[in-house]
């Protein structure tokens, strides 16, 4: 089956659920064993998906924190679409990210990470992970690999680098990290130390429809599934996509931390993924038209959208589209940005992205308010920056709403 068909028909046999066309919601905290011998066997292989076993095998349930039918179906379909051996769903994007960090890092290890990261990921690394003895070294997406390498060697941290964590395109200013550069860096560190750092990419903004990092050599793809994968602003979830080997390890960590996606969340995700491709493509068509409108608007300064990058930029080699998230600077700084947001009538002033409805926010005072002001400035998250997530409404209505709100923004600069 093609990946888009997998999202609708894959891994589910109605015979296993009284011929229900859709897998029903399994609201059961635990499952009855067929024999004591079977219970013993299940506990021996707890959380491990053997190489020859289908993700969504209907048997093998123990307890819903470890796994349940709705979770396995959602995971099997995401993995099939993503082209990875495995996928894991979590109760939030931050649960996926924190499970990854706790699963691969120990005190004394270093994380090499790109900037900017989503505010919550940045806060987790700088705050709790740092307090637990994790060291950090950051690099900007534009920094050449030779320079990162020499900084890394000068800081004498190379043997402790266990994770290279990137976000691309980065939230909120859509900076692109080159996958080739990251896999090359990981390879060079392995040559120097004998240990290959794990590479992971937060792929929330473009994936899985327009970008599949694991197919480009990245070890783990990371999602806030609250965004495009959920797609209707009605759930909070996260996901990791990776090899079976990594999934077996991270599934064990997830079971211990208890961050497993619930039956209800998993059921909603399965429902949502059926239209994932349609939604992301429709939103992208709208975004392209709104970029055209905004790029020459007198109130708009710098406009960030990956589709505007030159044709030889790595973005065009590693992604098949530019998606529907953009950000732009309003001339007139914070007061213009606030006037703009307060004047919106159709576009929701809200902090999420990837829903069917368009949403805009002021990153500096909301999603990235935990990032220290000086560092925000360094990352280019300015006081006039608006992040816009374009939905699938009629583009004429969206353009009209932006146009009238920009008139209000203009009055702030007068
Ligand atoms: C790029 C990115 N990664 C991770 C997260 C965290 O995900 P969640 O809010 O589902 O925990 C977000 C949330 O906004 C995000 O935008």
XYZ file of C-alpha atoms and ligand atoms in Angstrom:
430
model
C 0.000 0.000 0.000
C 1.065 3.590 -0.556
C 1.905 5.503 2.649
C -1.270 7.617 2.398
C -3.412 4.452 2.133
C -1.608 2.993 5.158
C -2.888 5.933 7.207
C -6.472 4.912 6.388
C -6.426 1.138 5.975
C -3.151 -0.178 7.372
C -2.738 -2.615 10.245
C -6.395 -3.039 11.157
C -8.582 -6.052 10.478
C -12.274 -5.441 11.304
C -12.556 -9.139 12.195
C -10.650 -8.392 15.387
C -13.333 -5.913 16.531
C -16.758 -7.314 15.648
C -16.387 -6.026 12.073
C -16.282 -2.382 13.145
C -15.115 -0.273 10.185
C -13.013 1.842 12.531
C -11.090 0.408 15.437
C -13.236 1.097 18.510
C -11.890 2.945 21.516
C -10.466 0.407 24.001
C -11.144 1.944 27.380
C -9.580 -0.840 29.395
C -6.731 -0.294 31.816
C -5.559 -3.923 31.553
C -6.017 -7.179 29.683
C -6.841 -10.769 30.620
C -4.116 -13.369 30.011
C -5.031 -16.580 28.221
C -2.866 -18.668 30.579
C -0.249 -18.327 33.313
C 2.367 -19.441 30.810
C 1.232 -16.653 28.422
C 1.414 -14.055 31.241
C 4.971 -15.185 32.059
C 5.969 -14.935 28.377
C 4.457 -11.464 27.997
C 6.320 -10.181 31.046
C 9.583 -11.611 29.717
C 9.239 -9.678 26.450
C 7.508 -6.660 28.006
C 7.742 -3.594 25.798
C 9.953 -5.250 23.231
C 8.716 -5.579 19.702
C 10.448 -8.622 18.176
C 11.717 -8.166 14.627
C 9.136 -10.524 13.158
C 6.098 -9.075 14.932
C 3.649 -6.645 13.382
C 3.327 -3.416 15.386
C -0.400 -3.762 15.771
C -0.626 -7.459 16.673
C -4.004 -7.721 18.418
C -2.759 -9.996 21.207
C 0.065 -9.290 23.637
C -1.640 -6.707 25.827
C -0.803 -6.443 29.519
C -1.568 -2.990 30.900
C -2.440 0.198 29.011
C 0.572 2.193 30.228
C 2.709 -0.380 28.405
C 0.522 -0.635 25.321
C -3.059 -0.930 24.118
C -4.765 -1.561 20.759
C -5.446 2.100 19.920
C -1.814 3.023 20.625
C -0.395 0.185 18.539
C -2.614 1.033 15.581
C -1.696 4.738 15.661
C 2.002 3.855 15.985
C 1.960 1.276 13.202
C 0.343 3.758 10.824
C 2.699 6.622 11.651
C 5.723 4.332 11.182
C 4.348 3.098 7.842
C 3.812 6.661 6.636
C 7.142 7.902 7.936
C 9.020 4.936 6.462
C 10.599 3.955 9.808
C 10.586 0.586 11.554
C 8.818 1.988 14.601
C 6.902 4.899 16.070
C 5.968 5.724 19.655
C 3.161 8.036 20.777
C 3.193 10.048 24.002
C 0.742 12.205 25.939
C 2.488 15.392 24.753
C 5.352 16.575 22.588
C 7.256 17.483 25.754
C 6.658 13.948 27.083
C 8.253 12.577 23.892
C 11.179 15.003 24.172
C 11.786 14.433 27.892
C 11.528 10.649 27.439
C 14.135 10.873 24.675
C 16.476 12.988 26.817
C 16.101 10.733 29.858
C 16.492 7.642 27.715
C 19.750 8.631 26.059
C 21.503 10.967 28.519
C 23.347 10.484 31.825
C 24.875 13.118 34.135
C 28.116 14.429 32.616
C 26.926 13.980 29.026
C 26.783 16.884 26.594
C 23.961 17.784 24.212
C 24.985 19.622 21.075
C 21.885 21.460 19.902
C 20.779 23.884 17.230
C 19.160 27.234 18.018
C 16.493 28.345 18.355
C 14.540 25.438 19.802
C 10.883 25.471 20.783
C 10.726 27.417 24.084
C 9.698 24.355 26.112
C 12.604 22.252 24.784
C 15.018 25.125 25.407
C 13.685 25.543 28.950
C 13.964 21.798 29.675
C 17.576 21.682 28.477
C 18.730 24.889 30.191
C 16.740 24.201 33.357
C 16.100 20.678 34.552
C 18.547 18.794 32.305
C 21.338 21.241 33.096
C 20.597 20.975 36.838
C 20.888 17.190 36.509
C 24.414 17.501 35.169
C 23.809 17.631 31.422
C 26.098 20.066 29.631
C 25.020 22.012 26.579
C 26.725 23.397 23.529
C 24.657 25.223 20.944
C 25.172 26.055 17.305
C 23.270 28.267 14.931
C 21.844 26.695 11.760
C 24.137 28.902 9.659
C 27.358 27.929 11.464
C 29.739 25.929 9.215
C 30.569 22.419 10.420
C 34.321 23.186 10.623
C 33.607 25.991 13.066
C 31.319 23.827 15.236
C 34.007 21.143 15.236
C 36.780 23.491 16.321
C 34.625 25.048 19.072
C 33.752 21.544 20.253
C 37.418 20.505 20.349
C 38.475 23.736 22.074
C 35.844 23.213 24.789
C 37.145 19.661 25.345
C 33.648 18.237 25.416
C 33.843 15.914 22.403
C 34.022 12.581 24.323
C 30.917 13.508 26.328
C 28.649 14.383 23.382
C 25.854 11.796 23.384
C 23.073 13.645 21.579
C 22.912 16.076 18.685
C 19.463 17.611 18.929
C 18.106 19.839 16.188
C 14.845 21.484 15.268
C 14.304 22.237 11.603
C 12.594 24.340 10.465
C 12.999 25.978 13.841
C 10.101 27.444 15.742
C 9.454 30.389 15.437
C 11.743 31.789 12.734
C 11.953 28.796 10.389
C 15.754 28.550 10.351
C 16.927 25.397 8.561
C 19.510 22.944 9.872
C 21.228 20.846 7.201
C 20.734 17.104 7.914
C 23.910 16.281 5.974
C 25.946 18.543 8.245
C 24.467 16.913 11.363
C 25.071 13.311 10.241
C 28.600 14.278 9.167
C 29.269 15.852 12.577
C 27.998 12.728 14.355
C 30.275 10.606 12.146
C 33.286 12.823 12.872
C 32.636 12.611 16.630
C 32.448 8.823 16.325
C 35.810 8.794 14.538
C 37.348 10.919 17.307
C 35.842 9.123 20.308
C 34.634 5.706 19.163
C 31.100 6.606 20.302
C 28.455 7.776 17.846
C 26.220 10.483 19.286
C 22.524 9.936 18.626
C 21.012 12.450 16.256
C 17.429 13.611 16.781
C 15.321 16.164 14.937
C 12.187 17.942 16.087
C 10.221 17.608 12.852
C 6.976 19.179 14.073
C 6.853 21.990 11.534
C 7.162 20.031 8.259
C 6.762 16.378 9.080
C 5.829 13.819 8.300
C 4.289 14.956 5.003
C 7.055 17.232 3.724
C 10.096 16.029 5.638
C 11.267 12.628 6.946
C 14.573 13.079 8.836
C 15.189 9.363 9.479
C 15.337 8.790 5.714
C 18.202 11.340 5.705
C 20.249 9.485 8.313
C 18.913 11.137 11.490
C 18.340 8.503 14.207
C 15.139 9.807 15.800
C 12.345 12.018 14.477
C 10.505 13.978 17.183
C 7.000 15.449 17.034
C 4.608 17.545 18.919
C 1.622 15.623 17.528
C -0.571 18.317 19.104
C 0.209 20.212 15.895
C -0.223 18.875 12.331
C -0.545 15.174 13.182
C -3.463 15.845 15.550
C -4.377 18.733 13.299
C -7.632 19.951 14.836
C -6.401 21.740 17.979
C -8.303 19.247 20.098
C -5.572 17.021 21.530
C -2.117 17.087 23.098
C 0.314 14.347 22.013
C 3.875 13.667 20.950
C 5.740 11.065 18.916
C 9.162 9.601 18.250
C 9.955 7.714 15.034
C 13.077 5.566 14.786
C 14.535 2.101 14.304
C 13.028 -0.897 16.092
C 16.153 -1.073 18.255
C 15.801 2.515 19.480
C 12.038 2.123 19.882
C 12.471 -0.913 22.119
C 14.785 1.065 24.392
C 12.666 4.234 24.419
C 9.424 2.277 24.882
C 10.921 0.891 28.095
C 11.747 4.414 29.298
C 8.239 5.572 28.365
C 6.683 2.747 30.385
C 8.761 3.713 33.416
C 7.966 7.414 33.116
C 4.322 6.737 32.305
C 4.180 9.121 29.362
C 2.335 6.701 27.024
C -0.483 8.140 24.890
C -3.868 7.122 26.297
C -6.503 5.134 24.341
C -8.542 8.289 23.756
C -5.568 10.340 22.528
C -4.432 7.450 20.314
C -7.919 7.024 18.865
C -8.090 10.732 18.011
C -4.616 10.568 16.440
C -5.666 7.638 14.256
C -8.741 9.591 13.155
C -6.640 12.675 12.424
C -3.893 10.932 10.481
C -6.391 9.806 7.826
C -6.502 13.400 6.561
C -2.943 14.408 7.429
C -1.688 14.677 3.859
C -4.820 16.488 2.634
C -4.675 18.989 5.471
C -0.972 19.764 5.226
C -1.111 20.167 1.458
C -4.192 22.426 1.588
C -2.629 24.580 4.321
C 0.586 24.835 2.307
C -1.348 26.065 -0.767
C -2.869 28.817 1.386
C 0.494 29.673 2.931
C 2.162 30.149 -0.448
C -0.526 32.678 -1.419
C -0.259 34.525 1.898
C 3.536 34.702 1.565
C 2.975 36.392 -1.788
C 0.658 38.892 -0.143
C 2.911 39.592 2.856
C 6.300 39.743 1.191
C 5.680 43.094 -0.448
C 3.441 44.590 2.224
C 4.741 47.956 3.492
C 4.158 47.032 7.171
C 6.096 43.782 6.902
C 9.872 43.679 7.282
C 11.700 40.369 7.224
C 9.496 37.415 6.227
C 10.612 33.896 7.167
C 9.256 31.037 5.052
C 11.427 28.123 3.847
C 9.956 28.378 0.341
C 11.667 31.769 -0.048
C 15.134 30.245 0.327
C 17.287 30.087 -2.827
C 16.926 26.892 -4.915
C 20.382 25.588 -3.923
C 19.632 25.840 -0.171
C 19.755 22.457 1.694
C 16.077 22.908 2.606
C 15.061 22.024 -0.928
C 17.079 18.791 -0.836
C 15.817 17.569 2.521
C 12.157 18.617 2.340
C 9.557 18.135 -0.384
C 7.576 21.223 0.626
C 7.699 24.330 2.800
C 4.538 23.795 4.825
C 2.249 26.364 6.340
C 4.170 28.000 9.172
C 5.795 31.383 8.637
C 6.869 34.330 10.698
C 7.353 37.987 9.907
C 8.628 41.152 11.515
C 6.222 44.007 11.811
C 7.694 47.463 11.378
C 6.884 49.204 14.634
C 8.075 46.454 16.982
C 6.063 45.157 19.912
C 3.312 47.782 19.817
C 2.631 47.086 16.130
C 2.644 43.347 16.834
C 0.168 43.717 19.700
C -2.124 45.983 17.638
C -2.012 43.446 14.802
C -2.920 40.505 17.063
C -5.686 42.397 18.849
C -7.209 43.386 15.501
C -7.419 39.858 14.042
C -10.998 38.705 13.552
C -10.685 35.316 11.849
C -7.134 34.190 12.550
C -7.039 33.021 16.172
C -4.602 34.746 18.506
C -3.308 31.505 20.064
C 0.012 29.780 20.679
C -0.408 26.476 18.895
C 0.130 25.673 15.229
C -0.813 23.040 12.679
C -4.591 23.153 13.206
C -7.274 23.461 10.539
C -7.755 27.028 11.765
C -5.139 29.732 11.287
C -3.370 30.969 14.407
C -0.962 33.802 15.133
C 1.064 34.755 18.186
C 3.822 37.026 19.454
C 6.627 34.552 20.175
C 8.783 36.822 22.376
C 6.074 37.246 25.031
C 4.425 33.812 24.732
C 6.037 30.613 23.378
C 9.593 31.891 23.890
C 9.059 34.084 26.948
C 11.101 31.590 29.048
C 14.140 32.148 26.832
C 16.240 34.964 28.364
C 15.739 38.270 26.495
C 19.391 38.570 25.380
C 19.350 35.053 23.948
C 16.024 35.678 22.210
C 17.606 38.669 20.524
C 20.562 36.536 19.478
C 18.200 33.969 17.923
C 16.341 36.656 16.003
C 13.112 36.391 18.014
C 12.492 40.102 17.945
C 9.787 42.199 19.577
C 8.046 42.715 16.231
C 7.991 39.025 15.256
C 4.620 37.398 14.567
C 4.373 33.656 13.985
C 1.539 32.631 11.684
C 0.262 29.080 11.309
C -1.916 28.966 8.220
C -4.981 26.732 8.292
C -7.292 25.428 5.598
C -9.911 28.180 5.565
C -10.598 29.943 2.249
C -7.487 31.945 1.446
C -9.493 35.058 0.480
C -10.887 35.286 4.015
C -7.430 34.871 5.525
C -5.885 37.506 3.246
C -8.665 39.961 4.081
C -8.204 39.413 7.817
C -4.438 39.915 7.647
C -4.907 43.020 5.499
C -7.265 44.709 7.961
C -5.077 43.774 10.959
C -2.030 45.232 9.184
C -3.887 48.533 8.856
C -4.224 48.541 12.668
C -0.518 47.644 13.015
C 0.335 50.624 10.821
C -1.482 52.970 13.195
C 0.838 51.813 16.010
C 3.888 53.133 14.203
C 2.395 56.552 13.452
C 8.353 22.587 17.592
C 7.695 22.109 18.851
N 8.219 21.070 19.503
C 7.671 20.610 20.651
C 6.564 21.213 21.201
C 5.986 20.684 22.494
O 4.854 19.917 22.225
P 3.580 19.788 23.190
O 3.009 21.145 23.390
O 2.697 18.839 22.446
O 4.086 19.203 24.467
C 5.972 22.298 20.555
C 4.790 22.968 21.130
O 4.419 24.047 20.762
C 6.556 22.758 19.349
O 6.044 23.816 18.690
